[in-house]
């Protein structure tokens, strides 16, 4: 069987996306909604995964399976489970959750020559970061809640370093978020270090993620044991902040 036009279009997108994907690390993969956005597809069913099936996903998945190609559609994941749709494993005769096999499909897909089947060129590097999907940010933030970010929250008593807000949670717990001032990952490549972190309330976190506000050191509450580097503040004001 030949790959239909919608399947080729989706394949072209996935081949561009897979360049920055790290096998076995789903947070570097792509969501169903993001595929719609990047391909300009309408949402035709309530669930994004169901909506993508008749618009290239099913034909591409069937084509890879019947032509012994690597399972590149495994790079498309549900952002709430960080897994591909159930049909993915079953189509290739694998059990749900065969993660080793899945990671190998992504690795083989990165190395495979797909060029005879591509119809469109996607350059994902700039657009990826100019208009990030807020859901993507929130989900990857949970994964990154490291010991270091817990320490930064504790030093700052779970109070926003910009406005002093502290959110009270059930059972006397408090809630705050840690933001990387120079963002992690491409293209910014900021470090995962304390001096690149700031403890925030969710409102200020969203404003910084979107570059809605500037950072002025004199307006930041600095608590003993947690220094913030001037270099990263300058980076935010110069490259993230959009006046
Ligand atoms: Zn705040």
PDB file of C-alpha atoms and ligand atoms in Angstrom:
ATOM      1  CA  UNK A   1       0.000   0.000   0.000  1.00  0.00           C
ATOM      2  CA  UNK A   2       1.058   3.568  -0.675  1.00  0.00           C
ATOM      3  CA  UNK A   3       1.012   6.284   1.924  1.00  0.00           C
ATOM      4  CA  UNK A   4      -1.776   8.808   1.341  1.00  0.00           C
ATOM      5  CA  UNK A   5      -1.234  12.584   1.219  1.00  0.00           C
ATOM      6  CA  UNK A   6      -2.323  13.226   4.819  1.00  0.00           C
ATOM      7  CA  UNK A   7      -0.067  10.435   6.042  1.00  0.00           C
ATOM      8  CA  UNK A   8       2.854  11.945   4.138  1.00  0.00           C
ATOM      9  CA  UNK A   9       2.164  15.353   5.602  1.00  0.00           C
ATOM     10  CA  UNK A  10       2.101  13.964   9.129  1.00  0.00           C
ATOM     11  CA  UNK A  11       5.255  11.936   8.426  1.00  0.00           C
ATOM     12  CA  UNK A  12       7.008  15.106   7.232  1.00  0.00           C
ATOM     13  CA  UNK A  13       6.141  16.792  10.526  1.00  0.00           C
ATOM     14  CA  UNK A  14       7.250  13.819  12.641  1.00  0.00           C
ATOM     15  CA  UNK A  15      10.563  13.521  10.802  1.00  0.00           C
ATOM     16  CA  UNK A  16      11.270  17.191  11.614  1.00  0.00           C
ATOM     17  CA  UNK A  17      10.220  16.717  15.229  1.00  0.00           C
ATOM     18  CA  UNK A  18      12.175  13.521  15.808  1.00  0.00           C
ATOM     19  CA  UNK A  19      15.481  15.320  15.285  1.00  0.00           C
ATOM     20  CA  UNK A  20      15.227  16.746  18.813  1.00  0.00           C
ATOM     21  CA  UNK A  21      13.517  13.712  20.378  1.00  0.00           C
ATOM     22  CA  UNK A  22      15.514  11.616  22.835  1.00  0.00           C
ATOM     23  CA  UNK A  23      14.508   7.903  22.700  1.00  0.00           C
ATOM     24  CA  UNK A  24      12.952   6.842  26.000  1.00  0.00           C
ATOM     25  CA  UNK A  25      12.216  10.439  27.075  1.00  0.00           C
ATOM     26  CA  UNK A  26       8.572  11.152  26.112  1.00  0.00           C
ATOM     27  CA  UNK A  27       8.793  14.754  27.357  1.00  0.00           C
ATOM     28  CA  UNK A  28      10.809  15.396  24.173  1.00  0.00           C
ATOM     29  CA  UNK A  29       8.071  13.913  21.936  1.00  0.00           C
ATOM     30  CA  UNK A  30       4.981  15.634  20.473  1.00  0.00           C
ATOM     31  CA  UNK A  31       1.352  15.886  21.619  1.00  0.00           C
ATOM     32  CA  UNK A  32      -1.768  15.171  19.527  1.00  0.00           C
ATOM     33  CA  UNK A  33      -2.958  18.769  19.783  1.00  0.00           C
ATOM     34  CA  UNK A  34       0.430  20.123  18.770  1.00  0.00           C
ATOM     35  CA  UNK A  35       0.254  17.981  15.604  1.00  0.00           C
ATOM     36  CA  UNK A  36      -3.092  19.593  14.755  1.00  0.00           C
ATOM     37  CA  UNK A  37      -1.709  23.081  15.393  1.00  0.00           C
ATOM     38  CA  UNK A  38       1.440  22.574  13.333  1.00  0.00           C
ATOM     39  CA  UNK A  39      -0.400  20.930  10.419  1.00  0.00           C
ATOM     40  CA  UNK A  40      -3.331  23.361  10.515  1.00  0.00           C
ATOM     41  CA  UNK A  41      -5.816  20.500  10.986  1.00  0.00           C
ATOM     42  CA  UNK A  42      -9.336  21.025  12.366  1.00  0.00           C
ATOM     43  CA  UNK A  43     -10.426  19.218  15.538  1.00  0.00           C
ATOM     44  CA  UNK A  44     -13.064  16.838  14.170  1.00  0.00           C
ATOM     45  CA  UNK A  45     -13.583  14.645  17.252  1.00  0.00           C
ATOM     46  CA  UNK A  46     -13.719  15.489  20.924  1.00  0.00           C
ATOM     47  CA  UNK A  47     -10.433  13.794  21.795  1.00  0.00           C
ATOM     48  CA  UNK A  48      -7.330  15.041  19.990  1.00  0.00           C
ATOM     49  CA  UNK A  49      -6.013  11.501  19.499  1.00  0.00           C
ATOM     50  CA  UNK A  50      -9.296  10.386  17.903  1.00  0.00           C
ATOM     51  CA  UNK A  51      -9.328  13.500  15.757  1.00  0.00           C
ATOM     52  CA  UNK A  52      -5.854  12.833  14.362  1.00  0.00           C
ATOM     53  CA  UNK A  53      -6.595   9.207  13.400  1.00  0.00           C
ATOM     54  CA  UNK A  54      -8.619   9.911  10.232  1.00  0.00           C
ATOM     55  CA  UNK A  55      -6.347  12.851   9.365  1.00  0.00           C
ATOM     56  CA  UNK A  56      -3.162  10.944   8.678  1.00  0.00           C
ATOM     57  CA  UNK A  57      -2.379   9.055  11.891  1.00  0.00           C
ATOM     58  CA  UNK A  58      -4.126   5.774  11.021  1.00  0.00           C
ATOM     59  CA  UNK A  59      -2.852   5.682   7.446  1.00  0.00           C
ATOM     60  CA  UNK A  60       0.716   6.461   8.532  1.00  0.00           C
ATOM     61  CA  UNK A  61       0.675   3.887  11.344  1.00  0.00           C
ATOM     62  CA  UNK A  62      -0.752   1.164   9.056  1.00  0.00           C
ATOM     63  CA  UNK A  63       1.745   2.008   6.341  1.00  0.00           C
ATOM     64  CA  UNK A  64       4.778   1.792   8.664  1.00  0.00           C
ATOM     65  CA  UNK A  65       3.574  -1.550  10.010  1.00  0.00           C
ATOM     66  CA  UNK A  66       2.827  -3.138   6.635  1.00  0.00           C
ATOM     67  CA  UNK A  67       6.099  -1.930   5.076  1.00  0.00           C
ATOM     68  CA  UNK A  68       8.344  -2.931   7.990  1.00  0.00           C
ATOM     69  CA  UNK A  69       9.266   0.668   8.772  1.00  0.00           C
ATOM     70  CA  UNK A  70      10.106   1.806  12.307  1.00  0.00           C
ATOM     71  CA  UNK A  71       7.033   2.851  14.320  1.00  0.00           C
ATOM     72  CA  UNK A  72       7.543   6.597  14.064  1.00  0.00           C
ATOM     73  CA  UNK A  73       3.948   7.343  15.170  1.00  0.00           C
ATOM     74  CA  UNK A  74       5.097   6.390  18.705  1.00  0.00           C
ATOM     75  CA  UNK A  75       6.553   9.891  18.948  1.00  0.00           C
ATOM     76  CA  UNK A  76       2.968  11.211  19.201  1.00  0.00           C
ATOM     77  CA  UNK A  77       1.848  10.987  22.814  1.00  0.00           C
ATOM     78  CA  UNK A  78      -1.015  11.813  25.097  1.00  0.00           C
ATOM     79  CA  UNK A  79       0.341  14.603  27.307  1.00  0.00           C
ATOM     80  CA  UNK A  80      -1.589  13.449  30.377  1.00  0.00           C
ATOM     81  CA  UNK A  81      -0.160   9.905  30.362  1.00  0.00           C
ATOM     82  CA  UNK A  82       3.054  10.537  28.392  1.00  0.00           C
ATOM     83  CA  UNK A  83       2.287   7.447  26.333  1.00  0.00           C
ATOM     84  CA  UNK A  84       1.164   6.834  22.765  1.00  0.00           C
ATOM     85  CA  UNK A  85      -2.403   5.732  22.098  1.00  0.00           C
ATOM     86  CA  UNK A  86      -3.316   2.141  22.991  1.00  0.00           C
ATOM     87  CA  UNK A  87      -3.517   1.147  19.342  1.00  0.00           C
ATOM     88  CA  UNK A  88       0.170   1.824  18.835  1.00  0.00           C
ATOM     89  CA  UNK A  89       1.532  -1.206  20.689  1.00  0.00           C
ATOM     90  CA  UNK A  90      -1.251  -3.514  19.462  1.00  0.00           C
ATOM     91  CA  UNK A  91      -0.800  -2.573  15.806  1.00  0.00           C
ATOM     92  CA  UNK A  92       2.749  -3.915  15.930  1.00  0.00           C
ATOM     93  CA  UNK A  93       1.734  -6.989  17.930  1.00  0.00           C
ATOM     94  CA  UNK A  94       3.276  -5.710  21.164  1.00  0.00           C
ATOM     95  CA  UNK A  95       1.852  -5.586  24.673  1.00  0.00           C
ATOM     96  CA  UNK A  96       0.662  -2.254  26.071  1.00  0.00           C
ATOM     97  CA  UNK A  97       3.557  -0.574  27.818  1.00  0.00           C
ATOM     98  CA  UNK A  98       6.440  -2.404  26.101  1.00  0.00           C
ATOM     99  CA  UNK A  99       8.619   0.626  26.744  1.00  0.00           C
ATOM    100  CA  UNK A 100      11.915  -0.898  25.620  1.00  0.00           C
ATOM    101  CA  UNK A 101      10.439  -1.745  22.218  1.00  0.00           C
ATOM    102  CA  UNK A 102       8.838   1.712  21.997  1.00  0.00           C
ATOM    103  CA  UNK A 103      12.151   3.518  22.708  1.00  0.00           C
ATOM    104  CA  UNK A 104      13.832   1.344  20.088  1.00  0.00           C
ATOM    105  CA  UNK A 105      11.221   2.370  17.491  1.00  0.00           C
ATOM    106  CA  UNK A 106      12.018   6.036  18.181  1.00  0.00           C
ATOM    107  CA  UNK A 107      15.760   5.383  17.951  1.00  0.00           C
ATOM    108  CA  UNK A 108      15.334   3.488  14.649  1.00  0.00           C
ATOM    109  CA  UNK A 109      13.008   6.217  13.343  1.00  0.00           C
ATOM    110  CA  UNK A 110      15.689   8.838  13.994  1.00  0.00           C
ATOM    111  CA  UNK A 111      18.210   6.857  11.951  1.00  0.00           C
ATOM    112  CA  UNK A 112      15.843   5.815   9.121  1.00  0.00           C
ATOM    113  CA  UNK A 113      15.946   7.544   5.732  1.00  0.00           C
ATOM    114  CA  UNK A 114      12.389   8.806   5.216  1.00  0.00           C
ATOM    115  CA  UNK A 115      13.302  11.264   2.452  1.00  0.00           C
ATOM    116  CA  UNK A 116      11.495   9.442  -0.427  1.00  0.00           C
ATOM    117  CA  UNK A 117       8.157   9.929   1.381  1.00  0.00           C
ATOM    118  CA  UNK A 118       8.388  13.528   2.557  1.00  0.00           C
ATOM    119  CA  UNK A 119       6.313  16.239   0.926  1.00  0.00           C
ATOM    120  CA  UNK A 120       6.796  19.258   3.139  1.00  0.00           C
ATOM    121  CA  UNK A 121       9.622  20.762   5.130  1.00  0.00           C
ATOM    122  CA  UNK A 122       8.994  21.797   8.686  1.00  0.00           C
ATOM    123  CA  UNK A 123      11.424  23.906  10.639  1.00  0.00           C
ATOM    124  CA  UNK A 124      10.355  23.444  14.226  1.00  0.00           C
ATOM    125  CA  UNK A 125      13.189  25.040  16.120  1.00  0.00           C
ATOM    126  CA  UNK A 126      12.005  28.666  16.299  1.00  0.00           C
ATOM    127  CA  UNK A 127       8.208  28.194  16.406  1.00  0.00           C
ATOM    128  CA  UNK A 128       8.509  25.582  19.154  1.00  0.00           C
ATOM    129  CA  UNK A 129       9.568  28.164  21.660  1.00  0.00           C
ATOM    130  CA  UNK A 130       7.887  31.301  20.400  1.00  0.00           C
ATOM    131  CA  UNK A 131       4.398  30.051  21.133  1.00  0.00           C
ATOM    132  CA  UNK A 132       4.665  27.157  23.546  1.00  0.00           C
ATOM    133  CA  UNK A 133       1.495  25.354  24.475  1.00  0.00           C
ATOM    134  CA  UNK A 134       0.790  26.193  28.091  1.00  0.00           C
ATOM    135  CA  UNK A 135      -0.230  22.568  28.772  1.00  0.00           C
ATOM    136  CA  UNK A 136       3.133  21.357  27.554  1.00  0.00           C
ATOM    137  CA  UNK A 137       4.863  23.736  29.930  1.00  0.00           C
ATOM    138  CA  UNK A 138       2.803  22.655  32.897  1.00  0.00           C
ATOM    139  CA  UNK A 139       3.294  18.947  32.208  1.00  0.00           C
ATOM    140  CA  UNK A 140       7.038  19.092  31.741  1.00  0.00           C
ATOM    141  CA  UNK A 141       7.296  21.236  34.859  1.00  0.00           C
ATOM    142  CA  UNK A 142       5.915  18.369  36.953  1.00  0.00           C
ATOM    143  CA  UNK A 143       8.594  16.033  35.647  1.00  0.00           C
ATOM    144  CA  UNK A 144      11.279  18.529  36.513  1.00  0.00           C
ATOM    145  CA  UNK A 145      10.226  19.020  40.126  1.00  0.00           C
ATOM    146  CA  UNK A 146      13.625  18.008  41.349  1.00  0.00           C
ATOM    147  CA  UNK A 147      15.195  18.001  44.781  1.00  0.00           C
ATOM    148  CA  UNK A 148      16.812  21.295  43.807  1.00  0.00           C
ATOM    149  CA  UNK A 149      13.520  23.027  43.075  1.00  0.00           C
ATOM    150  CA  UNK A 150      12.080  21.720  46.363  1.00  0.00           C
ATOM    151  CA  UNK A 151      15.086  23.226  48.143  1.00  0.00           C
ATOM    152  CA  UNK A 152      14.578  26.603  46.430  1.00  0.00           C
ATOM    153  CA  UNK A 153      10.903  26.591  47.461  1.00  0.00           C
ATOM    154  CA  UNK A 154      11.811  25.723  51.060  1.00  0.00           C
ATOM    155  CA  UNK A 155      14.460  28.476  51.346  1.00  0.00           C
ATOM    156  CA  UNK A 156      11.872  30.987  50.112  1.00  0.00           C
ATOM    157  CA  UNK A 157       9.184  29.605  52.460  1.00  0.00           C
ATOM    158  CA  UNK A 158       6.963  28.819  49.439  1.00  0.00           C
ATOM    159  CA  UNK A 159       6.462  32.568  48.942  1.00  0.00           C
ATOM    160  CA  UNK A 160       6.534  34.215  45.542  1.00  0.00           C
ATOM    161  CA  UNK A 161       9.793  36.161  45.230  1.00  0.00           C
ATOM    162  CA  UNK A 162       7.991  38.845  43.211  1.00  0.00           C
ATOM    163  CA  UNK A 163       4.802  39.469  45.232  1.00  0.00           C
ATOM    164  CA  UNK A 164       5.141  37.503  48.481  1.00  0.00           C
ATOM    165  CA  UNK A 165       2.027  35.420  47.813  1.00  0.00           C
ATOM    166  CA  UNK A 166       1.937  32.022  49.465  1.00  0.00           C
ATOM    167  CA  UNK A 167      -0.848  29.611  48.500  1.00  0.00           C
ATOM    168  CA  UNK A 168      -2.294  27.584  51.345  1.00  0.00           C
ATOM    169  CA  UNK A 169      -3.179  23.989  50.527  1.00  0.00           C
ATOM    170  CA  UNK A 170      -5.108  21.354  52.503  1.00  0.00           C
ATOM    171  CA  UNK A 171      -3.414  19.841  55.572  1.00  0.00           C
ATOM    172  CA  UNK A 172      -1.347  22.975  56.165  1.00  0.00           C
ATOM    173  CA  UNK A 173       0.732  22.471  53.045  1.00  0.00           C
ATOM    174  CA  UNK A 174       1.883  25.310  50.818  1.00  0.00           C
ATOM    175  CA  UNK A 175       2.154  25.551  47.086  1.00  0.00           C
ATOM    176  CA  UNK A 176       4.672  27.442  44.946  1.00  0.00           C
ATOM    177  CA  UNK A 177       6.332  26.928  41.591  1.00  0.00           C
ATOM    178  CA  UNK A 178       9.942  27.186  40.499  1.00  0.00           C
ATOM    179  CA  UNK A 179      10.784  28.873  37.229  1.00  0.00           C
ATOM    180  CA  UNK A 180      14.036  28.527  35.304  1.00  0.00           C
ATOM    181  CA  UNK A 181      14.885  32.104  34.400  1.00  0.00           C
ATOM    182  CA  UNK A 182      17.003  31.113  31.412  1.00  0.00           C
ATOM    183  CA  UNK A 183      14.811  28.246  30.158  1.00  0.00           C
ATOM    184  CA  UNK A 184      16.062  24.657  30.029  1.00  0.00           C
ATOM    185  CA  UNK A 185      16.380  22.924  26.663  1.00  0.00           C
ATOM    186  CA  UNK A 186      16.796  24.277  23.177  1.00  0.00           C
ATOM    187  CA  UNK A 187      17.260  26.950  22.078  1.00  0.00           C
ATOM    188  CA  UNK A 188      18.054  28.662  25.398  1.00  0.00           C
ATOM    189  CA  UNK A 189      19.958  25.852  27.123  1.00  0.00           C
ATOM    190  CA  UNK A 190      19.744  27.371  30.595  1.00  0.00           C
ATOM    191  CA  UNK A 191      21.265  25.361  33.456  1.00  0.00           C
ATOM    192  CA  UNK A 192      19.285  23.424  36.080  1.00  0.00           C
ATOM    193  CA  UNK A 193      20.979  25.281  38.944  1.00  0.00           C
ATOM    194  CA  UNK A 194      19.743  27.235  41.966  1.00  0.00           C
ATOM    195  CA  UNK A 195      21.068  30.561  40.672  1.00  0.00           C
ATOM    196  CA  UNK A 196      18.877  30.136  37.575  1.00  0.00           C
ATOM    197  CA  UNK A 197      15.737  29.466  39.635  1.00  0.00           C
ATOM    198  CA  UNK A 198      13.114  31.737  41.123  1.00  0.00           C
ATOM    199  CA  UNK A 199      10.266  30.725  43.446  1.00  0.00           C
ATOM    200  CA  UNK A 200       6.918  32.060  42.163  1.00  0.00           C
ATOM    201  CA  UNK A 201       3.150  32.082  42.492  1.00  0.00           C
ATOM    202  CA  UNK A 202       1.362  30.573  39.445  1.00  0.00           C
ATOM    203  CA  UNK A 203       0.353  34.010  38.094  1.00  0.00           C
ATOM    204  CA  UNK A 204       3.876  35.349  38.048  1.00  0.00           C
ATOM    205  CA  UNK A 205       5.106  32.041  36.663  1.00  0.00           C
ATOM    206  CA  UNK A 206       2.776  32.337  33.670  1.00  0.00           C
ATOM    207  CA  UNK A 207       3.832  35.941  33.091  1.00  0.00           C
ATOM    208  CA  UNK A 208       7.500  34.981  33.083  1.00  0.00           C
ATOM    209  CA  UNK A 209       6.945  31.921  30.860  1.00  0.00           C
ATOM    210  CA  UNK A 210       5.292  34.131  28.269  1.00  0.00           C
ATOM    211  CA  UNK A 211       7.746  37.014  28.637  1.00  0.00           C
ATOM    212  CA  UNK A 212       4.986  39.372  29.760  1.00  0.00           C
ATOM    213  CA  UNK A 213       7.073  41.049  32.472  1.00  0.00           C
ATOM    214  CA  UNK A 214      10.642  42.178  33.048  1.00  0.00           C
ATOM    215  CA  UNK A 215      12.778  41.063  35.984  1.00  0.00           C
ATOM    216  CA  UNK A 216      14.426  43.753  38.121  1.00  0.00           C
ATOM    217  CA  UNK A 217      16.755  42.490  40.833  1.00  0.00           C
ATOM    218  CA  UNK A 218      15.741  45.207  43.322  1.00  0.00           C
ATOM    219  CA  UNK A 219      12.118  43.997  43.138  1.00  0.00           C
ATOM    220  CA  UNK A 220      12.987  40.372  43.872  1.00  0.00           C
ATOM    221  CA  UNK A 221      12.927  39.175  47.480  1.00  0.00           C
ATOM    222  CA  UNK A 222      16.238  37.432  48.052  1.00  0.00           C
ATOM    223  CA  UNK A 223      16.434  35.004  50.965  1.00  0.00           C
ATOM    224  CA  UNK A 224      19.668  33.818  52.531  1.00  0.00           C
ATOM    225  CA  UNK A 225      20.993  30.650  50.910  1.00  0.00           C
ATOM    226  CA  UNK A 226      19.516  31.273  47.449  1.00  0.00           C
ATOM    227  CA  UNK A 227      21.321  33.667  45.144  1.00  0.00           C
ATOM    228  CA  UNK A 228      20.012  34.516  41.670  1.00  0.00           C
ATOM    229  CA  UNK A 229      22.585  35.225  38.991  1.00  0.00           C
ATOM    230  CA  UNK A 230      22.482  38.640  37.270  1.00  0.00           C
ATOM    231  CA  UNK A 231      23.474  36.914  34.051  1.00  0.00           C
ATOM    232  CA  UNK A 232      20.193  34.974  33.877  1.00  0.00           C
ATOM    233  CA  UNK A 233      18.105  38.023  34.794  1.00  0.00           C
ATOM    234  CA  UNK A 234      19.738  39.884  31.910  1.00  0.00           C
ATOM    235  CA  UNK A 235      19.022  36.905  29.627  1.00  0.00           C
ATOM    236  CA  UNK A 236      15.328  36.990  30.544  1.00  0.00           C
ATOM    237  CA  UNK A 237      15.039  40.730  29.913  1.00  0.00           C
ATOM    238  CA  UNK A 238      16.875  40.498  26.617  1.00  0.00           C
ATOM    239  CA  UNK A 239      15.542  37.273  25.049  1.00  0.00           C
ATOM    240  CA  UNK A 240      12.366  36.175  26.864  1.00  0.00           C
ATOM    241  CA  UNK A 241      10.697  39.445  27.747  1.00  0.00           C
ATOM    242  CA  UNK A 242       8.606  40.818  24.881  1.00  0.00           C
ATOM    243  CA  UNK A 243       7.821  44.510  25.426  1.00  0.00           C
TER     244      UNK A 243
HETATM  245 ZN1  LIG B   1       3.638  36.343  42.569  1.00  0.00          ZN
END
